[in-house]
């Protein structure tokens, strides 16, 4: 036990980490929240910044777009990741599956911007897909794949799929094979075994993956800029242009607070739901 | 040999096929980028003209890329050392000490994971500029420490928790101080996890550009230089840069995972 140690409790090891997070994370965010409820001219307390945000059609449509994009990505990535992980854990050769997993997730550690850029090469009007279609059919198609919401969804979904697969794998691999055998021996179909045994047991890993994917989607501007283009901006793109362009600090702060609220609204119910499921089973 | 589910033939082909299609979709654009990095044409369009390594030479002749690379290596190196050291102390205390509010402290130090990176960048910029600080590489480094430290704490906490308590207790019984037992028993026991964490935090800091973009003004890191090339204009050398950064980071990422697995198995 800890208190049997010679020098007593070593709790003060947490001090550097806690001070760093307090000074460079909590205080700046607190300052940002305060800035968002102050009038830019007079410095008086006001909710004008929020009123302006929600009465600006460009801002609100960016908010809805961000939400739609992020939820679509989380949904698609989750479905794909479950199929991939199911293959790795229950179908693939156990000796090779770690190798396949590494192959699948290796691009996760590389730059987001570079991966988004590499998709430009494929999707652009003179890119690989258009070229291939022209080469095969002999006529030049007008595909317009790049700078669309679909391209953004694609870019984020690949990232989300990798991340969620990694997290589901770490949980799914710990499922006792005897549970699966018991389920099939008792006559359950593969689908039923998946829905009633594998899925609930994998939810804790899925939940963390889904939340992290959502957080990345609402806050990233590389993929929306390089693949989605500038005509239908998401919140992060507007934030960047405000901060680097017009330099309207209270508005930038308001955006930041709305982003945090968005993340909290999505995260808290999900975490609560998973905890509920885990206690039941 | 198959897994636990006695998979039928179609079942296996279906999921196996899906896996390999997904893997090819993930890798296809990167392979296209690597191929174009050796293409002599200025324009990134098919067909492939002639094989050349000129773009690679041009990257290293470009002072901005070189400056960015040096800055990135310095910042990411410092970030990784500082974040891993502080995370080790924190993880050790979280595993081996009892104190009131431990759960709260854990949530507190992991909290930066729960917000988008853009928020760390924007709030630090707003706050420190209001205090009269100018954005700089140092400030960007601090922001990146906040970003990578929670990951380091999670990595190290898992490993430290696996070390049998009895070894440390034996050292105490023989009169070793808490610090000495930590240095001589815990530290060697998780050297692979520490190496993996150093590499992982380095990789994340090296590739990070959202925080760095907000917290620097004139000095650039490599990802900022790459970002500027990507959005402002057409730079045919970008394929070569992308290829090198991609392979470098991916290699580091795989190394760190292999190190982690190695220790877990022992």
PDB file of N, CA and C in Angstrom, chain B residues 104-192:
ATOM      1  N   UNK B 104     -10.723  13.393  -9.615  1.00  0.00           N
ATOM      2  CA  UNK B 104     -10.877  14.737 -10.173  1.00  0.00           C
ATOM      3  C   UNK B 104      -9.590  15.184 -10.857  1.00  0.00           C
ATOM      4  N   UNK B 105      -8.450  14.901 -10.200  1.00  0.00           N
ATOM      5  CA  UNK B 105      -7.149  15.276 -10.770  1.00  0.00           C
ATOM      6  C   UNK B 105      -6.945  14.551 -12.093  1.00  0.00           C
ATOM      7  N   UNK B 106      -7.318  13.252 -12.139  1.00  0.00           N
ATOM      8  CA  UNK B 106      -7.161  12.491 -13.379  1.00  0.00           C
ATOM      9  C   UNK B 106      -7.957  13.136 -14.503  1.00  0.00           C
ATOM     10  N   UNK B 107      -9.212  13.446 -14.228  1.00  0.00           N
ATOM     11  CA  UNK B 107     -10.046  14.085 -15.251  1.00  0.00           C
ATOM     12  C   UNK B 107      -9.439  15.427 -15.661  1.00  0.00           C
ATOM     13  N   UNK B 108      -8.941  16.165 -14.683  1.00  0.00           N
ATOM     14  CA  UNK B 108      -8.379  17.499 -14.938  1.00  0.00           C
ATOM     15  C   UNK B 108      -7.180  17.433 -15.897  1.00  0.00           C
ATOM     16  N   UNK B 109      -6.221  16.526 -15.620  1.00  0.00           N
ATOM     17  CA  UNK B 109      -5.025  16.494 -16.475  1.00  0.00           C
ATOM     18  C   UNK B 109      -5.321  15.883 -17.845  1.00  0.00           C
ATOM     19  N   UNK B 110      -6.420  15.109 -17.954  1.00  0.00           N
ATOM     20  CA  UNK B 110      -6.764  14.539 -19.265  1.00  0.00           C
ATOM     21  C   UNK B 110      -7.710  15.450 -20.061  1.00  0.00           C
ATOM     22  N   UNK B 111      -8.202  16.501 -19.415  1.00  0.00           N
ATOM     23  CA  UNK B 111      -9.216  17.362 -20.035  1.00  0.00           C
ATOM     24  C   UNK B 111      -8.836  17.912 -21.421  1.00  0.00           C
ATOM     25  N   UNK B 112      -7.561  18.281 -21.660  1.00  0.00           N
ATOM     26  CA  UNK B 112      -7.244  18.823 -22.992  1.00  0.00           C
ATOM     27  C   UNK B 112      -7.594  17.878 -24.137  1.00  0.00           C
ATOM     28  N   UNK B 113      -7.681  16.556 -23.849  1.00  0.00           N
ATOM     29  CA  UNK B 113      -8.073  15.600 -24.895  1.00  0.00           C
ATOM     30  C   UNK B 113      -9.493  15.836 -25.372  1.00  0.00           C
ATOM     31  N   UNK B 114     -10.308  16.440 -24.495  1.00  0.00           N
ATOM     32  CA  UNK B 114     -11.741  16.521 -24.781  1.00  0.00           C
ATOM     33  C   UNK B 114     -12.130  17.781 -25.541  1.00  0.00           C
ATOM     34  N   UNK B 115     -11.168  18.593 -25.932  1.00  0.00           N
ATOM     35  CA  UNK B 115     -11.529  19.787 -26.701  1.00  0.00           C
ATOM     36  C   UNK B 115     -10.794  19.775 -28.040  1.00  0.00           C
ATOM     37  N   UNK B 116     -11.369  20.423 -29.060  1.00  0.00           N
ATOM     38  CA  UNK B 116     -10.676  20.500 -30.338  1.00  0.00           C
ATOM     39  C   UNK B 116      -9.366  21.296 -30.192  1.00  0.00           C
ATOM     40  N   UNK B 117      -8.360  20.898 -30.982  1.00  0.00           N
ATOM     41  CA  UNK B 117      -7.063  21.581 -30.932  1.00  0.00           C
ATOM     42  C   UNK B 117      -7.189  23.066 -31.182  1.00  0.00           C
ATOM     43  N   UNK B 118      -8.110  23.436 -32.066  1.00  0.00           N
ATOM     44  CA  UNK B 118      -8.251  24.841 -32.451  1.00  0.00           C
ATOM     45  C   UNK B 118      -8.577  25.676 -31.213  1.00  0.00           C
ATOM     46  N   UNK B 119      -9.237  25.048 -30.240  1.00  0.00           N
ATOM     47  CA  UNK B 119      -9.619  25.763 -29.031  1.00  0.00           C
ATOM     48  C   UNK B 119      -8.403  26.045 -28.152  1.00  0.00           C
ATOM     49  N   UNK B 120      -7.482  25.074 -28.059  1.00  0.00           N
ATOM     50  CA  UNK B 120      -6.253  25.302 -27.298  1.00  0.00           C
ATOM     51  C   UNK B 120      -5.496  26.457 -27.944  1.00  0.00           C
ATOM     52  N   UNK B 121      -5.385  26.418 -29.274  1.00  0.00           N
ATOM     53  CA  UNK B 121      -4.648  27.457 -29.990  1.00  0.00           C
ATOM     54  C   UNK B 121      -5.280  28.824 -29.827  1.00  0.00           C
ATOM     55  N   UNK B 122      -6.586  28.893 -30.053  1.00  0.00           N
ATOM     56  CA  UNK B 122      -7.247  30.195 -30.077  1.00  0.00           C
ATOM     57  C   UNK B 122      -7.290  30.807 -28.676  1.00  0.00           C
ATOM     58  N   UNK B 123      -7.579  29.990 -27.642  1.00  0.00           N
ATOM     59  CA  UNK B 123      -7.702  30.588 -26.314  1.00  0.00           C
ATOM     60  C   UNK B 123      -6.328  30.995 -25.781  1.00  0.00           C
ATOM     61  N   UNK B 124      -5.295  30.197 -26.070  1.00  0.00           N
ATOM     62  CA  UNK B 124      -3.959  30.616 -25.633  1.00  0.00           C
ATOM     63  C   UNK B 124      -3.525  31.891 -26.339  1.00  0.00           C
ATOM     64  N   UNK B 125      -3.881  32.005 -27.615  1.00  0.00           N
ATOM     65  CA  UNK B 125      -3.491  33.203 -28.331  1.00  0.00           C
ATOM     66  C   UNK B 125      -4.202  34.434 -27.764  1.00  0.00           C
ATOM     67  N   UNK B 126      -5.531  34.316 -27.583  1.00  0.00           N
ATOM     68  CA  UNK B 126      -6.287  35.458 -27.062  1.00  0.00           C
ATOM     69  C   UNK B 126      -5.725  35.882 -25.700  1.00  0.00           C
ATOM     70  N   UNK B 127      -5.475  34.888 -24.825  1.00  0.00           N
ATOM     71  CA  UNK B 127      -5.055  35.188 -23.465  1.00  0.00           C
ATOM     72  C   UNK B 127      -3.644  35.774 -23.423  1.00  0.00           C
ATOM     73  N   UNK B 128      -2.694  35.132 -24.091  1.00  0.00           N
ATOM     74  CA  UNK B 128      -1.314  35.593 -23.960  1.00  0.00           C
ATOM     75  C   UNK B 128      -1.049  36.887 -24.712  1.00  0.00           C
ATOM     76  N   UNK B 129      -1.780  37.126 -25.799  1.00  0.00           N
ATOM     77  CA  UNK B 129      -1.646  38.421 -26.472  1.00  0.00           C
ATOM     78  C   UNK B 129      -2.202  39.521 -25.561  1.00  0.00           C
ATOM     79  N   UNK B 130      -3.299  39.201 -24.833  1.00  0.00           N
ATOM     80  CA  UNK B 130      -3.856  40.214 -23.928  1.00  0.00           C
ATOM     81  C   UNK B 130      -2.885  40.519 -22.781  1.00  0.00           C
ATOM     82  N   UNK B 131      -2.011  39.561 -22.443  1.00  0.00           N
ATOM     83  CA  UNK B 131      -1.007  39.805 -21.405  1.00  0.00           C
ATOM     84  C   UNK B 131       0.227  40.509 -21.958  1.00  0.00           C
ATOM     85  N   UNK B 132       0.264  40.729 -23.262  1.00  0.00           N
ATOM     86  CA  UNK B 132       1.390  41.433 -23.872  1.00  0.00           C
ATOM     87  C   UNK B 132       2.467  40.535 -24.440  1.00  0.00           C
ATOM     88  N   UNK B 133       2.221  39.193 -24.455  1.00  0.00           N
ATOM     89  CA  UNK B 133       3.198  38.297 -25.078  1.00  0.00           C
ATOM     90  C   UNK B 133       2.991  38.276 -26.586  1.00  0.00           C
ATOM     91  N   UNK B 134       4.074  38.142 -27.324  1.00  0.00           N
ATOM     92  CA  UNK B 134       3.951  37.970 -28.762  1.00  0.00           C
ATOM     93  C   UNK B 134       3.948  36.470 -29.066  1.00  0.00           C
ATOM     94  N   UNK B 135       3.148  36.048 -30.062  1.00  0.00           N
ATOM     95  CA  UNK B 135       3.205  34.642 -30.459  1.00  0.00           C
ATOM     96  C   UNK B 135       4.640  34.254 -30.839  1.00  0.00           C
ATOM     97  N   UNK B 136       5.051  33.054 -30.464  1.00  0.00           N
ATOM     98  CA  UNK B 136       6.422  32.619 -30.744  1.00  0.00           C
ATOM     99  C   UNK B 136       6.482  31.093 -30.767  1.00  0.00           C
ATOM    100  N   UNK B 137       7.635  30.581 -31.189  1.00  0.00           N
ATOM    101  CA  UNK B 137       7.824  29.130 -31.201  1.00  0.00           C
ATOM    102  C   UNK B 137       7.706  28.544 -29.798  1.00  0.00           C
ATOM    103  N   UNK B 138       8.207  29.295 -28.807  1.00  0.00           N
ATOM    104  CA  UNK B 138       8.148  28.826 -27.424  1.00  0.00           C
ATOM    105  C   UNK B 138       6.710  28.643 -26.967  1.00  0.00           C
ATOM    106  N   UNK B 139       5.882  29.637 -27.275  1.00  0.00           N
ATOM    107  CA  UNK B 139       4.474  29.573 -26.890  1.00  0.00           C
ATOM    108  C   UNK B 139       3.787  28.404 -27.603  1.00  0.00           C
ATOM    109  N   UNK B 140       4.122  28.222 -28.887  1.00  0.00           N
ATOM    110  CA  UNK B 140       3.557  27.099 -29.638  1.00  0.00           C
ATOM    111  C   UNK B 140       3.956  25.790 -28.982  1.00  0.00           C
ATOM    112  N   UNK B 141       5.218  25.712 -28.511  1.00  0.00           N
ATOM    113  CA  UNK B 141       5.688  24.513 -27.828  1.00  0.00           C
ATOM    114  C   UNK B 141       4.880  24.230 -26.574  1.00  0.00           C
ATOM    115  N   UNK B 142       4.605  25.289 -25.790  1.00  0.00           N
ATOM    116  CA  UNK B 142       3.808  25.104 -24.572  1.00  0.00           C
ATOM    117  C   UNK B 142       2.422  24.578 -24.939  1.00  0.00           C
ATOM    118  N   UNK B 143       1.817  25.154 -25.961  1.00  0.00           N
ATOM    119  CA  UNK B 143       0.500  24.697 -26.402  1.00  0.00           C
ATOM    120  C   UNK B 143       0.536  23.226 -26.799  1.00  0.00           C
ATOM    121  N   UNK B 144       1.628  22.818 -27.457  1.00  0.00           N
ATOM    122  CA  UNK B 144       1.734  21.420 -27.880  1.00  0.00           C
ATOM    123  C   UNK B 144       1.962  20.478 -26.707  1.00  0.00           C
ATOM    124  N   UNK B 145       2.657  20.978 -25.660  1.00  0.00           N
ATOM    125  CA  UNK B 145       2.813  20.155 -24.455  1.00  0.00           C
ATOM    126  C   UNK B 145       1.431  19.848 -23.875  1.00  0.00           C
ATOM    127  N   UNK B 146       0.572  20.871 -23.825  1.00  0.00           N
ATOM    128  CA  UNK B 146      -0.785  20.671 -23.308  1.00  0.00           C
ATOM    129  C   UNK B 146      -1.518  19.617 -24.135  1.00  0.00           C
ATOM    130  N   UNK B 147      -1.276  19.626 -25.445  1.00  0.00           N
ATOM    131  CA  UNK B 147      -1.953  18.693 -26.348  1.00  0.00           C
ATOM    132  C   UNK B 147      -1.455  17.258 -26.178  1.00  0.00           C
ATOM    133  N   UNK B 148      -0.138  17.054 -26.075  1.00  0.00           N
ATOM    134  CA  UNK B 148       0.374  15.675 -26.072  1.00  0.00           C
ATOM    135  C   UNK B 148       0.492  15.064 -24.675  1.00  0.00           C
ATOM    136  N   UNK B 149       0.525  15.898 -23.626  1.00  0.00           N
ATOM    137  CA  UNK B 149       0.739  15.369 -22.276  1.00  0.00           C
ATOM    138  C   UNK B 149      -0.341  14.362 -21.843  1.00  0.00           C
ATOM    139  N   UNK B 150      -1.640  14.627 -22.104  1.00  0.00           N
ATOM    140  CA  UNK B 150      -2.647  13.634 -21.701  1.00  0.00           C
ATOM    141  C   UNK B 150      -2.414  12.271 -22.339  1.00  0.00           C
ATOM    142  N   UNK B 151      -1.993  12.254 -23.599  1.00  0.00           N
ATOM    143  CA  UNK B 151      -1.719  10.977 -24.265  1.00  0.00           C
ATOM    144  C   UNK B 151      -0.569  10.268 -23.570  1.00  0.00           C
ATOM    145  N   UNK B 152       0.459  11.032 -23.195  1.00  0.00           N
ATOM    146  CA  UNK B 152       1.616  10.456 -22.507  1.00  0.00           C
ATOM    147  C   UNK B 152       1.204   9.905 -21.148  1.00  0.00           C
ATOM    148  N   UNK B 153       0.343  10.638 -20.438  1.00  0.00           N
ATOM    149  CA  UNK B 153      -0.105  10.175 -19.118  1.00  0.00           C
ATOM    150  C   UNK B 153      -0.862   8.856 -19.250  1.00  0.00           C
ATOM    151  N   UNK B 154      -1.752   8.766 -20.231  1.00  0.00           N
ATOM    152  CA  UNK B 154      -2.519   7.527 -20.435  1.00  0.00           C
ATOM    153  C   UNK B 154      -1.600   6.344 -20.721  1.00  0.00           C
ATOM    154  N   UNK B 155      -0.649   6.552 -21.643  1.00  0.00           N
ATOM    155  CA  UNK B 155       0.307   5.511 -22.014  1.00  0.00           C
ATOM    156  C   UNK B 155       1.074   5.001 -20.800  1.00  0.00           C
ATOM    157  N   UNK B 156       1.643   5.950 -20.031  1.00  0.00           N
ATOM    158  CA  UNK B 156       2.529   5.584 -18.933  1.00  0.00           C
ATOM    159  C   UNK B 156       1.747   5.031 -17.749  1.00  0.00           C
ATOM    160  N   UNK B 157       0.553   5.584 -17.516  1.00  0.00           N
ATOM    161  CA  UNK B 157      -0.240   5.115 -16.394  1.00  0.00           C
ATOM    162  C   UNK B 157      -0.572   3.628 -16.568  1.00  0.00           C
ATOM    163  N   UNK B 158      -0.972   3.246 -17.785  1.00  0.00           N
ATOM    164  CA  UNK B 158      -1.290   1.845 -18.048  1.00  0.00           C
ATOM    165  C   UNK B 158      -0.103   0.948 -17.747  1.00  0.00           C
ATOM    166  N   UNK B 159       1.077   1.374 -18.174  1.00  0.00           N
ATOM    167  CA  UNK B 159       2.266   0.545 -17.997  1.00  0.00           C
ATOM    168  C   UNK B 159       2.672   0.472 -16.517  1.00  0.00           C
ATOM    169  N   UNK B 160       2.686   1.628 -15.836  1.00  0.00           N
ATOM    170  CA  UNK B 160       3.122   1.645 -14.431  1.00  0.00           C
ATOM    171  C   UNK B 160       2.193   0.779 -13.589  1.00  0.00           C
ATOM    172  N   UNK B 161       0.901   0.793 -13.928  1.00  0.00           N
ATOM    173  CA  UNK B 161      -0.066   0.006 -13.158  1.00  0.00           C
ATOM    174  C   UNK B 161       0.193  -1.492 -13.284  1.00  0.00           C
ATOM    175  N   UNK B 162       0.893  -1.924 -14.354  1.00  0.00           N
ATOM    176  CA  UNK B 162       1.155  -3.359 -14.545  1.00  0.00           C
ATOM    177  C   UNK B 162       2.351  -3.856 -13.744  1.00  0.00           C
ATOM    178  N   UNK B 163       3.204  -2.937 -13.272  1.00  0.00           N
ATOM    179  CA  UNK B 163       4.416  -3.365 -12.556  1.00  0.00           C
ATOM    180  C   UNK B 163       4.015  -3.896 -11.179  1.00  0.00           C
ATOM    181  N   UNK B 164       4.450  -5.121 -10.850  1.00  0.00           N
ATOM    182  CA  UNK B 164       4.056  -5.678  -9.552  1.00  0.00           C
ATOM    183  C   UNK B 164       4.561  -4.797  -8.410  1.00  0.00           C
ATOM    184  N   UNK B 165       3.670  -4.541  -7.466  1.00  0.00           N
ATOM    185  CA  UNK B 165       3.977  -3.647  -6.360  1.00  0.00           C
ATOM    186  C   UNK B 165       5.058  -4.248  -5.468  1.00  0.00           C
ATOM    187  N   UNK B 166       5.137  -5.602  -5.464  1.00  0.00           N
ATOM    188  CA  UNK B 166       6.018  -6.274  -4.513  1.00  0.00           C
ATOM    189  C   UNK B 166       7.484  -5.874  -4.683  1.00  0.00           C
ATOM    190  N   UNK B 167       7.888  -5.626  -5.943  1.00  0.00           N
ATOM    191  CA  UNK B 167       9.291  -5.264  -6.183  1.00  0.00           C
ATOM    192  C   UNK B 167       9.666  -3.976  -5.461  1.00  0.00           C
ATOM    193  N   UNK B 168       8.763  -2.984  -5.610  1.00  0.00           N
ATOM    194  CA  UNK B 168       9.059  -1.710  -4.972  1.00  0.00           C
ATOM    195  C   UNK B 168       9.042  -1.846  -3.444  1.00  0.00           C
ATOM    196  N   UNK B 169       8.089  -2.632  -2.979  1.00  0.00           N
ATOM    197  CA  UNK B 169       7.983  -2.791  -1.526  1.00  0.00           C
ATOM    198  C   UNK B 169       9.227  -3.484  -0.962  1.00  0.00           C
ATOM    199  N   UNK B 170       9.783  -4.428  -1.721  1.00  0.00           N
ATOM    200  CA  UNK B 170      11.012  -5.092  -1.286  1.00  0.00           C
ATOM    201  C   UNK B 170      12.142  -4.076  -1.167  1.00  0.00           C
ATOM    202  N   UNK B 171      12.208  -3.161  -2.138  1.00  0.00           N
ATOM    203  CA  UNK B 171      13.256  -2.140  -2.102  1.00  0.00           C
ATOM    204  C   UNK B 171      13.094  -1.245  -0.877  1.00  0.00           C
ATOM    205  N   UNK B 172      11.830  -0.905  -0.567  1.00  0.00           N
ATOM    206  CA  UNK B 172      11.606  -0.057   0.618  1.00  0.00           C
ATOM    207  C   UNK B 172      12.026  -0.786   1.882  1.00  0.00           C
ATOM    208  N   UNK B 173      11.675  -2.097   1.951  1.00  0.00           N
ATOM    209  CA  UNK B 173      12.025  -2.880   3.130  1.00  0.00           C
ATOM    210  C   UNK B 173      13.537  -2.911   3.327  1.00  0.00           C
ATOM    211  N   UNK B 174      14.274  -2.851   2.194  1.00  0.00           N
ATOM    212  CA  UNK B 174      15.735  -2.861   2.284  1.00  0.00           C
ATOM    213  C   UNK B 174      16.287  -1.453   2.502  1.00  0.00           C
ATOM    214  N   UNK B 175      15.407  -0.494   2.696  1.00  0.00           N
ATOM    215  CA  UNK B 175      15.856   0.839   3.076  1.00  0.00           C
ATOM    216  C   UNK B 175      15.973   1.840   1.943  1.00  0.00           C
ATOM    217  N   UNK B 176      15.517   1.471   0.716  1.00  0.00           N
ATOM    218  CA  UNK B 176      15.590   2.434  -0.383  1.00  0.00           C
ATOM    219  C   UNK B 176      14.537   3.530  -0.176  1.00  0.00           C
ATOM    220  N   UNK B 177      14.882   4.744  -0.551  1.00  0.00           N
ATOM    221  CA  UNK B 177      13.906   5.830  -0.441  1.00  0.00           C
ATOM    222  C   UNK B 177      12.894   5.699  -1.565  1.00  0.00           C
ATOM    223  N   UNK B 178      11.793   6.426  -1.440  1.00  0.00           N
ATOM    224  CA  UNK B 178      10.754   6.391  -2.455  1.00  0.00           C
ATOM    225  C   UNK B 178      11.299   6.802  -3.819  1.00  0.00           C
ATOM    226  N   UNK B 179      12.106   7.851  -3.813  1.00  0.00           N
ATOM    227  CA  UNK B 179      12.671   8.358  -5.057  1.00  0.00           C
ATOM    228  C   UNK B 179      13.584   7.310  -5.688  1.00  0.00           C
ATOM    229  N   UNK B 180      14.426   6.684  -4.828  1.00  0.00           N
ATOM    230  CA  UNK B 180      15.379   5.711  -5.342  1.00  0.00           C
ATOM    231  C   UNK B 180      14.654   4.497  -5.913  1.00  0.00           C
ATOM    232  N   UNK B 181      13.610   4.043  -5.231  1.00  0.00           N
ATOM    233  CA  UNK B 181      12.883   2.881  -5.751  1.00  0.00           C
ATOM    234  C   UNK B 181      12.196   3.246  -7.066  1.00  0.00           C
ATOM    235  N   UNK B 182      11.737   4.484  -7.167  1.00  0.00           N
ATOM    236  CA  UNK B 182      11.100   4.894  -8.409  1.00  0.00           C
ATOM    237  C   UNK B 182      12.114   4.883  -9.549  1.00  0.00           C
ATOM    238  N   UNK B 183      13.307   5.428  -9.272  1.00  0.00           N
ATOM    239  CA  UNK B 183      14.316   5.525 -10.320  1.00  0.00           C
ATOM    240  C   UNK B 183      14.888   4.160 -10.682  1.00  0.00           C
ATOM    241  N   UNK B 184      15.061   3.288  -9.667  1.00  0.00           N
ATOM    242  CA  UNK B 184      15.780   2.042  -9.936  1.00  0.00           C
ATOM    243  C   UNK B 184      14.863   0.852 -10.211  1.00  0.00           C
ATOM    244  N   UNK B 185      13.605   0.961  -9.838  1.00  0.00           N
ATOM    245  CA  UNK B 185      12.704  -0.172 -10.104  1.00  0.00           C
ATOM    246  C   UNK B 185      11.630   0.170 -11.135  1.00  0.00           C
ATOM    247  N   UNK B 186      10.943   1.272 -10.901  1.00  0.00           N
ATOM    248  CA  UNK B 186       9.844   1.597 -11.813  1.00  0.00           C
ATOM    249  C   UNK B 186      10.383   2.039 -13.177  1.00  0.00           C
ATOM    250  N   UNK B 187      11.360   2.918 -13.161  1.00  0.00           N
ATOM    251  CA  UNK B 187      11.873   3.477 -14.418  1.00  0.00           C
ATOM    252  C   UNK B 187      12.395   2.389 -15.372  1.00  0.00           C
ATOM    253  N   UNK B 188      13.297   1.487 -14.907  1.00  0.00           N
ATOM    254  CA  UNK B 188      13.777   0.448 -15.838  1.00  0.00           C
ATOM    255  C   UNK B 188      12.649  -0.472 -16.292  1.00  0.00           C
ATOM    256  N   UNK B 189      11.641  -0.665 -15.429  1.00  0.00           N
ATOM    257  CA  UNK B 189      10.543  -1.551 -15.779  1.00  0.00           C
ATOM    258  C   UNK B 189       9.657  -0.996 -16.888  1.00  0.00           C
ATOM    259  N   UNK B 190       9.679   0.320 -17.063  1.00  0.00           N
ATOM    260  CA  UNK B 190       8.844   0.829 -18.157  1.00  0.00           C
ATOM    261  C   UNK B 190       9.674   1.601 -19.169  1.00  0.00           C
ATOM    262  N   UNK B 191      10.900   1.151 -19.402  1.00  0.00           N
ATOM    263  CA  UNK B 191      11.735   1.901 -20.342  1.00  0.00           C
ATOM    264  C   UNK B 191      11.189   1.859 -21.769  1.00  0.00           C
ATOM    265  N   UNK B 192      10.570   0.731 -22.134  1.00  0.00           N
ATOM    266  CA  UNK B 192      10.012   0.677 -23.493  1.00  0.00           C
ATOM    267  C   UNK B 192       8.797   1.602 -23.616  1.00  0.00           C
TER     268      UNK B 192
END
